[in-house]
mmCIF file of C-alpha atoms in Angstrom:
data_model
loop_
_atom_site.group_PDB
_atom_site.id
_atom_site.type_symbol
_atom_site.label_atom_id
_atom_site.label_comp_id
_atom_site.label_asym_id
_atom_site.label_seq_id
_atom_site.Cartn_x
_atom_site.Cartn_y
_atom_site.Cartn_z
ATOM 1 C CA MET A 18 0.072 0.134 0.251
ATOM 2 C CA ALA A 19 1.306 3.276 -0.909
ATOM 3 C CA LYS A 20 2.306 5.889 1.818
ATOM 4 C CA ASP A 21 -0.230 8.459 1.396
ATOM 5 C CA LYS A 22 -2.814 5.540 0.975
ATOM 6 C CA LEU A 23 -1.234 3.734 4.040
ATOM 7 C CA GLN A 24 -1.877 6.977 6.138
ATOM 8 C CA ALA A 25 -5.090 7.612 5.022
ATOM 9 C CA ALA A 26 -6.384 4.038 5.967
ATOM 10 C CA THR A 27 -4.789 4.168 9.354
ATOM 11 C CA GLY A 28 -6.723 7.523 9.837
ATOM 12 C CA PHE A 29 -9.708 5.891 8.856
ATOM 13 C CA ILE A 30 -9.514 2.922 11.259
ATOM 14 C CA PHE A 31 -8.744 5.375 13.973
ATOM 15 C CA ILE A 32 -11.637 7.431 13.501
ATOM 16 C CA THR A 33 -14.125 4.482 13.223
ATOM 17 C CA LEU A 34 -12.632 2.939 16.680
ATOM 18 C CA LEU A 35 -12.663 6.300 18.212
ATOM 19 C CA ILE A 36 -16.546 6.735 17.546
ATOM 20 C CA ASP A 37 -16.907 3.118 18.635
ATOM 21 C CA VAL A 38 -15.394 3.610 21.846
ATOM 22 C CA ILE A 39 -17.187 6.989 22.625
ATOM 23 C CA GLY A 40 -20.197 5.197 21.986
ATOM 24 C CA PHE A 41 -19.260 2.392 24.583
ATOM 25 C CA GLY A 42 -17.923 4.827 27.001
ATOM 26 C CA ILE A 43 -21.070 6.995 27.375
ATOM 27 C CA ILE A 44 -23.103 4.240 28.920
ATOM 28 C CA ILE A 45 -20.449 2.944 31.494
ATOM 29 C CA PRO A 46 -21.149 5.626 34.328
ATOM 30 C CA VAL A 47 -24.970 4.944 34.636
ATOM 31 C CA ILE A 48 -25.133 1.139 34.221
ATOM 32 C CA PRO A 49 -25.176 0.532 37.936
ATOM 33 C CA SER A 50 -28.017 3.040 38.164
ATOM 34 C CA LEU A 51 -30.019 1.530 35.221
ATOM 35 C CA ILE A 52 -29.357 -2.196 36.590
ATOM 36 C CA GLN A 53 -30.771 -0.773 40.268
ATOM 37 C CA GLN A 54 -33.825 0.586 38.600
ATOM 38 C CA LEU A 55 -34.901 -2.589 36.749
ATOM 39 C CA ILE A 56 -34.205 -5.193 39.647
ATOM 40 C CA HIS A 57 -35.151 -2.593 42.403
ATOM 41 C CA GLY A 58 -32.188 -3.841 44.384
ATOM 42 C CA SER A 59 -28.976 -2.622 46.046
ATOM 43 C CA LEU A 60 -25.565 -1.874 44.673
ATOM 44 C CA SER A 61 -24.148 -5.163 45.609
ATOM 45 C CA GLU A 62 -26.912 -6.944 43.765
ATOM 46 C CA ALA A 63 -26.598 -4.846 40.936
ATOM 47 C CA SER A 64 -22.874 -5.680 40.724
ATOM 48 C CA THR A 65 -23.805 -9.268 40.524
ATOM 49 C CA TYR A 66 -26.145 -8.770 37.500
ATOM 50 C CA GLY A 67 -23.697 -6.426 35.855
ATOM 51 C CA GLY A 68 -20.958 -9.355 36.038
ATOM 52 C CA TRP A 69 -23.433 -11.703 34.394
ATOM 53 C CA LEU A 70 -24.210 -9.276 31.806
ATOM 54 C CA LEU A 71 -20.794 -9.087 30.854
ATOM 55 C CA ALA A 72 -20.309 -12.792 30.739
ATOM 56 C CA ALA A 73 -23.427 -13.195 28.559
ATOM 57 C CA TYR A 74 -21.776 -11.133 26.103
ATOM 58 C CA ALA A 75 -18.456 -12.747 26.489
ATOM 59 C CA VAL A 76 -20.101 -16.213 25.968
ATOM 60 C CA VAL A 77 -21.711 -15.396 22.777
ATOM 61 C CA GLN A 78 -18.511 -13.399 21.579
ATOM 62 C CA PHE A 79 -16.514 -16.354 22.250
ATOM 63 C CA ILE A 80 -18.513 -18.524 19.876
ATOM 64 C CA CYS A 81 -18.764 -15.674 17.072
ATOM 65 C CA ALA A 82 -15.412 -13.873 17.213
ATOM 66 C CA PRO A 83 -13.686 -16.648 15.212
ATOM 67 C CA ILE A 84 -16.418 -16.791 12.880
ATOM 68 C CA MET A 85 -16.195 -13.155 11.941
ATOM 69 C CA GLY A 86 -12.337 -13.403 11.825
ATOM 70 C CA ASN A 87 -12.271 -15.972 9.397
ATOM 71 C CA LEU A 88 -15.224 -14.448 7.263
ATOM 72 C CA SER A 89 -12.961 -11.384 7.474
ATOM 73 C CA ASP A 90 -10.008 -13.484 6.175
ATOM 74 C CA GLN A 91 -12.350 -14.448 3.152
ATOM 75 C CA PHE A 92 -14.512 -11.480 2.305
ATOM 76 C CA GLY A 93 -12.432 -8.878 3.715
ATOM 77 C CA ARG A 94 -12.364 -6.493 6.766
ATOM 78 C CA ARG A 95 -14.746 -3.959 5.826
ATOM 79 C CA PRO A 96 -18.001 -5.737 5.678
ATOM 80 C CA VAL A 97 -17.244 -7.543 8.994
ATOM 81 C CA LEU A 98 -16.402 -4.337 10.753
ATOM 82 C CA LEU A 99 -19.549 -2.544 9.315
ATOM 83 C CA PHE A 100 -21.706 -5.422 10.392
ATOM 84 C CA SER A 101 -20.203 -5.114 13.983
ATOM 85 C CA LEU A 102 -21.005 -1.421 14.278
ATOM 86 C CA LEU A 103 -24.658 -1.989 13.228
ATOM 87 C CA GLY A 104 -25.209 -4.665 16.173
ATOM 88 C CA PHE A 105 -23.977 -2.237 18.729
ATOM 89 C CA ALA A 106 -26.405 0.296 17.501
ATOM 90 C CA ILE A 107 -29.192 -2.114 17.815
ATOM 91 C CA ASP A 108 -27.980 -3.277 21.456
ATOM 92 C CA TYR A 109 -27.873 0.352 22.766
ATOM 93 C CA LEU A 110 -31.528 0.955 21.620
ATOM 94 C CA LEU A 111 -32.718 -2.194 23.111
ATOM 95 C CA THR A 112 -31.116 -1.131 26.373
ATOM 96 C CA ALA A 113 -32.343 2.418 26.216
ATOM 97 C CA PHE A 114 -36.109 1.015 25.834
ATOM 98 C CA SER A 115 -35.636 -1.773 28.087
ATOM 99 C CA THR A 116 -38.506 -2.479 30.826
ATOM 100 C CA SER A 117 -36.909 -5.334 32.533
ATOM 101 C CA ILE A 118 -33.221 -6.751 33.261
ATOM 102 C CA VAL A 119 -34.283 -9.387 30.430
ATOM 103 C CA TRP A 120 -33.929 -6.878 27.460
ATOM 104 C CA LEU A 121 -30.462 -5.898 28.563
ATOM 105 C CA PHE A 122 -29.440 -9.667 28.232
ATOM 106 C CA ILE A 123 -31.019 -9.734 24.928
ATOM 107 C CA GLY A 124 -29.039 -6.521 23.810
ATOM 108 C CA ARG A 125 -25.910 -7.854 25.306
ATOM 109 C CA ILE A 126 -26.482 -11.108 23.213
ATOM 110 C CA ILE A 127 -27.017 -9.189 20.013
ATOM 111 C CA ALA A 128 -23.752 -7.080 20.572
ATOM 112 C CA GLY A 129 -22.015 -10.233 21.323
ATOM 113 C CA VAL A 130 -22.782 -11.755 17.910
ATOM 114 C CA THR A 131 -21.536 -8.835 16.109
ATOM 115 C CA GLY A 132 -19.004 -7.832 18.503
ATOM 116 C CA SER A 133 -15.937 -8.040 16.490
ATOM 117 C CA SER A 134 -14.885 -4.513 15.632
ATOM 118 C CA PHE A 135 -11.671 -4.522 17.695
ATOM 119 C CA SER A 136 -10.619 -7.863 16.538
ATOM 120 C CA THR A 137 -11.277 -7.103 12.858
ATOM 121 C CA ALA A 138 -9.371 -3.715 13.369
ATOM 122 C CA SER A 139 -6.510 -5.211 14.591
ATOM 123 C CA ALA A 140 -6.354 -7.431 11.482
ATOM 124 C CA TYR A 141 -6.952 -4.479 9.549
ATOM 125 C CA ILE A 142 -3.853 -2.824 11.216
ATOM 126 C CA ALA A 143 -1.765 -6.049 10.528
ATOM 127 C CA ASP A 144 -2.713 -5.983 6.833
ATOM 128 C CA ILE A 145 -1.264 -2.459 6.302
ATOM 129 C CA SER A 146 1.760 -2.459 8.659
ATOM 130 C CA THR A 147 5.217 -3.548 8.172
ATOM 131 C CA PRO A 148 6.468 -5.932 10.596
ATOM 132 C CA GLU A 149 8.722 -3.516 12.580
ATOM 133 C CA LYS A 150 5.666 -1.131 12.728
ATOM 134 C CA LYS A 151 3.098 -3.454 13.944
ATOM 135 C CA ALA A 152 3.520 -3.139 17.747
ATOM 136 C CA GLN A 153 3.297 0.853 17.386
ATOM 137 C CA ASN A 154 0.262 0.523 14.978
ATOM 138 C CA PHE A 155 -1.427 -1.831 17.431
ATOM 139 C CA GLY A 156 -0.811 1.006 19.976
ATOM 140 C CA MET A 157 -2.982 3.215 17.770
ATOM 141 C CA ILE A 158 -5.863 0.878 18.688
ATOM 142 C CA GLY A 159 -5.080 1.771 22.549
ATOM 143 C CA ALA A 160 -4.725 5.523 21.440
ATOM 144 C CA ALA A 161 -8.317 5.605 20.089
ATOM 145 C CA PHE A 162 -9.657 3.464 23.132
ATOM 146 C CA GLY A 163 -7.976 6.086 25.512
ATOM 147 C CA ILE A 164 -9.165 9.348 23.635
ATOM 148 C CA GLY A 165 -12.810 7.700 23.165
ATOM 149 C CA PHE A 166 -12.432 7.199 27.048
ATOM 150 C CA ILE A 167 -11.886 10.774 27.568
ATOM 151 C CA ILE A 168 -14.732 11.887 25.738
ATOM 152 C CA GLY A 169 -17.328 9.051 26.241
ATOM 153 C CA PRO A 170 -17.619 8.593 30.001
ATOM 154 C CA MET A 171 -17.284 12.287 30.828
ATOM 155 C CA LEU A 172 -20.173 13.071 28.287
ATOM 156 C CA GLY A 173 -22.016 10.015 29.652
ATOM 157 C CA GLY A 174 -21.634 11.232 33.458
ATOM 158 C CA LEU A 175 -23.032 14.603 32.221
ATOM 159 C CA LEU A 176 -26.025 12.927 30.264
ATOM 160 C CA GLY A 177 -26.708 10.655 33.103
ATOM 161 C CA GLU A 178 -27.679 13.540 35.281
ATOM 162 C CA TYR A 179 -30.808 13.816 32.969
ATOM 163 C CA GLY A 180 -31.751 10.157 33.465
ATOM 164 C CA ALA A 181 -29.879 6.630 33.118
ATOM 165 C CA ARG A 182 -31.064 5.853 29.642
ATOM 166 C CA ILE A 183 -30.255 9.073 28.015
ATOM 167 C CA PRO A 184 -26.576 8.030 27.453
ATOM 168 C CA PHE A 185 -27.907 4.700 25.735
ATOM 169 C CA PHE A 186 -29.606 6.982 23.054
ATOM 170 C CA ALA A 187 -26.640 8.844 22.608
ATOM 171 C CA ALA A 188 -24.596 5.793 22.073
ATOM 172 C CA ALA A 189 -27.006 4.423 19.506
ATOM 173 C CA VAL A 190 -26.826 7.627 17.237
ATOM 174 C CA LEU A 191 -23.099 7.463 17.543
ATOM 175 C CA SER A 192 -22.999 3.827 16.399
ATOM 176 C CA PHE A 193 -25.347 4.431 13.443
ATOM 177 C CA LEU A 194 -23.131 7.482 12.553
ATOM 178 C CA ASN A 195 -19.991 5.381 12.580
ATOM 179 C CA PHE A 196 -21.690 2.657 10.674
ATOM 180 C CA ALA A 197 -22.535 5.363 7.898
ATOM 181 C CA TYR A 198 -18.922 6.813 8.094
ATOM 182 C CA GLY A 199 -17.543 3.291 7.626
ATOM 183 C CA TYR A 200 -19.785 2.480 4.787
ATOM 184 C CA PHE A 201 -18.897 5.689 2.836
ATOM 185 C CA VAL A 202 -15.035 6.328 3.842
ATOM 186 C CA LEU A 203 -13.436 3.156 5.059
ATOM 187 C CA PRO A 204 -11.380 1.156 2.282
ATOM 188 C CA GLU A 205 -10.806 -2.346 2.131
ATOM 189 C CA SER A 206 -7.313 -3.452 3.464
ATOM 190 C CA LEU A 207 -7.001 -7.261 2.466
ATOM 191 C CA LYS A 208 -6.096 -7.738 -0.902
ATOM 192 C CA LYS A 209 -7.943 -10.565 -2.863
ATOM 193 C CA GLU A 210 -4.934 -12.345 -3.465
ATOM 194 C CA ASP A 211 -4.377 -12.477 0.127
ATOM 195 C CA ARG A 212 -7.703 -14.038 1.262
ATOM 196 C CA ARG A 213 -8.285 -17.790 2.032
ATOM 197 C CA PRO A 214 -11.720 -19.728 2.201
ATOM 198 C CA PHE A 215 -13.781 -19.884 5.143
ATOM 199 C CA SER A 216 -13.412 -23.072 7.228
ATOM 200 C CA TRP A 217 -15.817 -24.044 9.904
ATOM 201 C CA LYS A 218 -12.966 -26.327 11.454
ATOM 202 C CA ARG A 219 -10.860 -23.095 11.954
ATOM 203 C CA ALA A 220 -13.800 -20.796 12.708
ATOM 204 C CA ASN A 221 -15.055 -22.589 15.911
ATOM 205 C CA PRO A 222 -13.792 -21.224 19.264
ATOM 206 C CA ALA A 223 -11.821 -24.339 20.105
ATOM 207 C CA GLY A 224 -10.284 -24.798 16.624
ATOM 208 C CA SER A 225 -9.240 -21.206 16.292
ATOM 209 C CA LEU A 226 -7.477 -21.503 19.829
ATOM 210 C CA LEU A 227 -5.838 -24.683 18.668
ATOM 211 C CA GLN A 228 -4.679 -23.146 15.499
ATOM 212 C CA LEU A 229 -2.260 -21.200 17.633
ATOM 213 C CA ASN A 230 -0.551 -24.658 18.649
ATOM 214 C CA LYS A 231 1.420 -24.292 15.241
ATOM 215 C CA TYR A 232 3.332 -21.359 16.733
ATOM 216 C CA PRO A 233 4.987 -22.593 20.048
ATOM 217 C CA VAL A 234 5.752 -18.920 21.258
ATOM 218 C CA ILE A 235 1.983 -17.827 20.569
ATOM 219 C CA ALA A 236 0.691 -20.830 22.331
ATOM 220 C CA GLY A 237 2.849 -20.438 25.443
ATOM 221 C CA LEU A 238 1.712 -16.747 25.788
ATOM 222 C CA VAL A 239 -1.967 -17.860 25.858
ATOM 223 C CA ALA A 240 -1.748 -18.837 29.264
ATOM 224 C CA SER A 241 -0.319 -15.480 30.407
ATOM 225 C CA LEU A 242 -2.748 -13.494 28.575
ATOM 226 C CA THR A 243 -5.533 -15.408 30.081
ATOM 227 C CA LEU A 244 -4.544 -14.555 33.652
ATOM 228 C CA LEU A 245 -3.831 -10.787 32.609
ATOM 229 C CA TYR A 246 -7.346 -10.756 30.946
ATOM 230 C CA ILE A 247 -8.900 -12.234 34.000
ATOM 231 C CA ALA A 248 -7.043 -9.685 36.137
ATOM 232 C CA SER A 249 -8.176 -6.706 34.087
ATOM 233 C CA HIS A 250 -11.808 -7.385 35.001
ATOM 234 C CA ALA A 251 -11.004 -6.030 38.781
ATOM 235 C CA VAL A 252 -10.705 -2.575 37.087
ATOM 236 C CA GLN A 253 -12.968 -2.975 34.144
ATOM 237 C CA SER A 254 -15.908 -4.895 35.676
ATOM 238 C CA THR A 255 -16.163 -3.245 39.178
ATOM 239 C CA TRP A 256 -14.784 0.245 38.714
ATOM 240 C CA THR A 257 -18.290 2.125 38.970
ATOM 241 C CA TYR A 258 -19.403 -0.092 41.660
ATOM 242 C CA TYR A 259 -16.078 0.151 43.756
ATOM 243 C CA THR A 260 -15.882 3.925 43.677
ATOM 244 C CA ILE A 261 -19.723 4.530 44.234
ATOM 245 C CA GLU A 262 -19.441 2.126 47.381
ATOM 246 C CA LYS A 263 -16.138 3.178 48.717
ATOM 247 C CA PHE A 264 -16.247 7.082 47.859
ATOM 248 C CA GLY A 265 -19.825 7.688 47.064
ATOM 249 C CA TRP A 266 -18.834 9.204 43.686
ATOM 250 C CA THR A 267 -21.680 10.369 41.560
ATOM 251 C CA ASN A 268 -22.303 9.533 37.695
ATOM 252 C CA LYS A 269 -20.646 12.903 37.032
ATOM 253 C CA THR A 270 -17.436 11.959 39.300
ATOM 254 C CA ILE A 271 -17.139 8.638 37.683
ATOM 255 C CA GLY A 272 -17.391 9.878 34.096
ATOM 256 C CA ILE A 273 -14.521 12.295 35.012
ATOM 257 C CA SER A 274 -12.561 9.528 36.292
ATOM 258 C CA LEU A 275 -12.983 7.531 33.572
ATOM 259 C CA GLY A 276 -11.953 10.430 31.540
ATOM 260 C CA VAL A 277 -8.737 10.824 33.181
ATOM 261 C CA VAL A 278 -8.293 7.147 32.607
ATOM 262 C CA GLY A 279 -8.654 7.926 28.972
ATOM 263 C CA ILE A 280 -6.122 10.493 29.124
ATOM 264 C CA SER A 281 -3.611 8.473 30.550
ATOM 265 C CA VAL A 282 -4.255 5.463 28.130
ATOM 266 C CA ALA A 283 -4.048 7.986 25.035
ATOM 267 C CA ILE A 284 -0.698 9.275 26.138
ATOM 268 C CA VAL A 285 0.773 5.810 26.959
ATOM 269 C CA GLN A 286 -0.698 4.400 23.701
ATOM 270 C CA GLY A 287 -0.276 7.296 21.415
ATOM 271 C CA VAL A 288 2.816 8.597 22.472
ATOM 272 C CA LEU A 289 4.980 6.722 25.001
ATOM 273 C CA ILE A 290 4.711 3.231 23.336
ATOM 274 C CA ARG A 291 6.415 4.613 20.205
ATOM 275 C CA LEU A 292 9.088 5.788 22.303
ATOM 276 C CA ALA A 293 9.410 2.743 24.905
ATOM 277 C CA ILE A 294 8.999 -0.201 22.556
ATOM 278 C CA PRO A 295 11.510 0.578 20.302
ATOM 279 C CA LYS A 296 13.853 1.753 23.153
ATOM 280 C CA LEU A 297 13.280 -1.164 25.405
ATOM 281 C CA GLY A 298 12.350 -3.992 22.770
ATOM 282 C CA GLN A 299 9.212 -5.766 22.540
ATOM 283 C CA GLU A 300 10.030 -8.436 25.352
ATOM 284 C CA LYS A 301 11.256 -6.226 28.117
ATOM 285 C CA SER A 302 8.182 -3.653 27.267
ATOM 286 C CA VAL A 303 6.045 -6.789 28.206
ATOM 287 C CA TYR A 304 7.617 -7.019 31.514
ATOM 288 C CA VAL A 305 7.598 -3.480 32.342
ATOM 289 C CA GLY A 306 4.133 -3.219 31.495
ATOM 290 C CA LEU A 307 2.982 -6.044 33.746
ATOM 291 C CA ALA A 308 4.845 -4.670 36.612
ATOM 292 C CA PHE A 309 3.021 -1.315 36.280
ATOM 293 C CA TYR A 310 -0.256 -3.251 36.078
ATOM 294 C CA CYS A 311 0.572 -5.178 39.314
ATOM 295 C CA ILE A 312 1.703 -2.031 41.189
ATOM 296 C CA GLY A 313 -1.641 -0.301 40.005
ATOM 297 C CA PHE A 314 -4.037 -2.770 41.144
ATOM 298 C CA VAL A 315 -2.359 -2.616 44.679
ATOM 299 C CA LEU A 316 -2.593 1.007 44.832
ATOM 300 C CA PHE A 317 -6.156 1.050 44.004
ATOM 301 C CA ALA A 318 -6.958 -1.471 46.564
ATOM 302 C CA VAL A 319 -5.419 0.634 49.315
ATOM 303 C CA ALA A 320 -6.509 4.022 48.470
ATOM 304 C CA THR A 321 -8.362 5.539 51.162
ATOM 305 C CA LYS A 322 -9.549 8.844 49.490
ATOM 306 C CA GLY A 323 -11.175 9.524 46.006
ATOM 307 C CA TRP A 324 -8.325 11.624 45.017
ATOM 308 C CA MET A 325 -5.809 8.698 45.192
ATOM 309 C CA MET A 326 -7.768 6.903 42.486
ATOM 310 C CA PHE A 327 -7.058 9.839 40.193
ATOM 311 C CA ALA A 328 -3.538 9.974 41.080
ATOM 312 C CA PHE A 329 -2.870 6.295 40.821
ATOM 313 C CA THR A 330 -4.382 5.900 37.429
ATOM 314 C CA GLY A 331 -1.243 7.349 35.716
ATOM 315 C CA ILE A 332 0.751 4.382 37.173
ATOM 316 C CA TYR A 333 -1.737 1.956 36.485
ATOM 317 C CA CYS A 334 -1.962 2.747 32.665
ATOM 318 C CA LEU A 335 1.617 2.600 32.107
ATOM 319 C CA GLY A 336 0.951 -1.001 32.077
ATOM 320 C CA GLY A 337 -0.733 -0.283 28.642
ATOM 321 C CA ILE A 338 2.800 -0.849 26.765
ATOM 322 C CA ALA A 339 2.687 -4.564 27.458
ATOM 323 C CA MET A 340 -0.506 -5.745 25.258
ATOM 324 C CA PRO A 341 0.654 -3.844 22.151
ATOM 325 C CA ALA A 342 4.093 -5.399 22.848
ATOM 326 C CA LEU A 343 2.595 -8.909 23.086
ATOM 327 C CA GLN A 344 0.295 -8.288 19.964
ATOM 328 C CA GLY A 345 3.318 -7.300 18.191
ATOM 329 C CA ILE A 346 5.474 -10.383 19.026
ATOM 330 C CA MET A 347 2.531 -12.756 18.117
ATOM 331 C CA SER A 348 1.447 -11.262 14.922
ATOM 332 C CA ASN A 349 5.066 -11.476 13.517
ATOM 333 C CA PHE A 350 4.805 -15.168 13.889
ATOM 334 C CA VAL A 351 1.703 -15.075 11.769
ATOM 335 C CA PRO A 352 1.324 -14.961 7.915
ATOM 336 C CA LYS A 353 -0.825 -12.427 6.166
ATOM 337 C CA ASN A 354 -3.783 -14.587 5.330
ATOM 338 C CA GLU A 355 -4.083 -15.638 8.811
ATOM 339 C CA GLN A 356 -3.838 -12.485 10.746
ATOM 340 C CA GLY A 357 -7.796 -12.272 10.850
ATOM 341 C CA GLU A 358 -7.792 -15.667 12.454
ATOM 342 C CA LEU A 359 -5.041 -14.972 15.025
ATOM 343 C CA GLN A 360 -7.094 -11.666 15.925
ATOM 344 C CA GLY A 361 -10.501 -13.588 16.054
ATOM 345 C CA ALA A 362 -8.690 -16.259 18.221
ATOM 346 C CA LEU A 363 -7.414 -13.611 20.566
ATOM 347 C CA THR A 364 -10.653 -11.998 20.874
ATOM 348 C CA SER A 365 -12.050 -15.579 21.648
ATOM 349 C CA LEU A 366 -9.547 -15.877 24.471
ATOM 350 C CA MET A 367 -10.449 -12.331 25.807
ATOM 351 C CA SER A 368 -13.949 -13.477 25.649
ATOM 352 C CA ALA A 369 -13.440 -16.633 27.528
ATOM 353 C CA THR A 370 -11.946 -15.062 30.190
ATOM 354 C CA SER A 371 -14.707 -12.450 30.306
ATOM 355 C CA ILE A 372 -16.785 -15.346 30.988
ATOM 356 C CA ILE A 373 -15.023 -15.941 33.865
ATOM 357 C CA GLY A 374 -13.461 -12.485 34.963
ATOM 358 C CA PRO A 375 -16.706 -10.272 35.428
ATOM 359 C CA PRO A 376 -18.764 -12.777 37.480
ATOM 360 C CA LEU A 377 -15.844 -13.557 39.525
ATOM 361 C CA MET A 378 -14.591 -9.926 40.230
ATOM 362 C CA ASN A 379 -18.101 -8.749 40.611
ATOM 363 C CA HIS A 380 -18.998 -11.665 42.977
ATOM 364 C CA ILE A 381 -16.049 -11.171 45.192
ATOM 365 C CA PHE A 382 -16.784 -7.281 45.098
ATOM 366 C CA ALA A 383 -20.694 -8.064 46.222
ATOM 367 C CA PHE A 384 -19.514 -10.470 48.762
ATOM 368 C CA PHE A 385 -16.991 -8.447 50.589
ATOM 369 C CA THR A 386 -19.282 -5.363 50.530
ATOM 370 C CA SER A 387 -22.117 -7.321 51.911
ATOM 371 C CA THR A 388 -23.290 -8.121 55.623
ATOM 372 C CA ALA A 389 -22.334 -11.801 54.943
ATOM 373 C CA ALA A 390 -18.778 -11.092 54.664
ATOM 374 C CA PRO A 391 -16.091 -11.936 57.537
ATOM 375 C CA MET A 392 -14.682 -8.444 56.897
ATOM 376 C CA HIS A 393 -15.700 -5.648 54.919
ATOM 377 C CA LEU A 394 -12.771 -5.289 52.018
ATOM 378 C CA SER A 395 -14.059 -3.256 49.012
ATOM 379 C CA GLY A 396 -10.648 -3.493 47.100
ATOM 380 C CA ALA A 397 -10.508 -7.792 47.391
ATOM 381 C CA ALA A 398 -11.037 -7.963 43.602
ATOM 382 C CA MET A 399 -7.737 -5.528 43.207
ATOM 383 C CA TYR A 400 -5.750 -7.526 45.331
ATOM 384 C CA LEU A 401 -6.699 -10.689 43.606
ATOM 385 C CA ALA A 402 -5.930 -9.158 40.140
ATOM 386 C CA ALA A 403 -2.396 -8.127 41.414
ATOM 387 C CA VAL A 404 -1.877 -11.814 42.254
ATOM 388 C CA LEU A 405 -2.719 -13.012 38.877
ATOM 389 C CA THR A 406 -0.657 -10.327 37.179
ATOM 390 C CA LEU A 407 2.227 -11.743 38.973
ATOM 391 C CA LEU A 408 1.545 -15.219 37.792
ATOM 392 C CA SER A 409 0.886 -13.928 34.310
ATOM 393 C CA THR A 410 4.437 -12.214 34.231
ATOM 394 C CA LEU A 411 6.147 -15.485 35.186
ATOM 395 C CA LEU A 412 4.301 -17.242 32.358
ATOM 396 C CA ALA A 413 5.118 -14.846 29.896
ATOM 397 C CA TYR A 414 8.904 -14.657 30.844
ATOM 398 C CA LYS A 415 8.820 -18.636 30.603
ATOM 399 C CA SER A 416 7.272 -18.623 27.065
ATOM 400 C CA LEU A 417 9.243 -15.850 25.584
ATOM 401 C CA ARG A 418 12.465 -17.436 26.825
ATOM 402 C CA GLN A 419 11.734 -20.531 24.408
ATOM 403 C CA SER A 420 12.111 -18.012 21.442
ATOM 404 C CA VAL A 421 15.500 -16.826 22.101
#
C-alpha cells in the first residue's frame, strides 16, 4: 500500500474505533443506576447482575468472534466491521427502551454476535503494517480507546444527570453515524490475493485457539494472556461499583475519573509506546508493562480517598505498553492470510476470560461489601488481580525464553 494510502487507511480505522469507543464509554457511568432501577435492588446486587451481563456478552462473542475473524479473511475486513457497528447500535437502542433486566441480556447477546470491531480492526492494522511497525500501530487501537474514554464517560456522566437511559440513546446515534462513516469512507485493507476460503473447522472457538499451537511462542503466551485478561476485570468490571461504594461517587465523578483514565491511556498508547517499545524492545516492554499493572492494582486497593484513585490511574495505565508489545510479538509469527484468524482467536480468548472475569470479580466485590462477609474489603478484587498479574508475568517470561 502506498504511503499516502497507508496514512489515510490508518486515519480511517482510528476514527472508526474512536467513535465506537465513545459510544461504549458513554454508557459506563450509568449502568449501575439502570440495573438498580430494573431489579429494584442494592448496589451489591446490581454488581452481581452487571457481572452476568458482561459474561453473557462474552459467551456469545467467544463463539462468534472466530467466525467473524475467518469471514474477514475470506470477504475482507470492511463488511465485517460494518456489521459489527450496526449490531452495537441495535444493542444500545434495546437497552434504552428496556422495561426489564431481560432486555439488557437480549441486547448484550446481539452485541456479542456482532461485537468484532476491535479484532477486525487489529487484523486491518496487521494488513497495512510492516513487521517492524506492527507493535506501534497496534498501539493506535489503545490510543483510540484512550481518547474515546476521555470523551465518552465524561459525556455519559453529564448525560446521566438527566436520566440513566439518555446515554444509551446517545450511544445508539453515535453507532449509526459510525456505520455510515465506515460505509462511505473506510477502504478495504485485505487484497483479494491474500484472502483464503472460510473454514468451519478453523472458525469454531476451540479450533481457532488450537490453531495457535502451530506457533509454540504464541501458544505459550496464551496462558499468560488468560490470567492478565481475568485480572483486568478487577478494574473494568468493578470500577463504577467500587468507587460508588467506597467513595460515594456520582455519575458525573465516575465519568470524569474514566476521562482521566482515557487521557492516561491515550498518552501511553499514542506517545509513550512509540518511544518505549523501540528503545526497550518488545520483550522488555511486556515485563515493564505487567509490573506497572501489578503495582496499579495494589494502589487502587489501598486507596482511602477519592483523589488517590485519580493519582494512581497514571501508574496503572503505564501497564498499557505490555499489550501492544505482546500483540506485535504474536503477529510477527503469523502469515498475512491468517492475521484475521489470529485476532479472532485472541478475541475468543478475551471473551472466554470475560465469561470468568466479570462474574468472579463482581461476586468478590459483592460478597466483601455485603453483611455476610467476614470483613469489609472493597478492594478484594484488586488484590486478587495483582496476584494474577504476577503469575502472568512469570508465564510470559517462561514462554518468551523459548523463542530466544
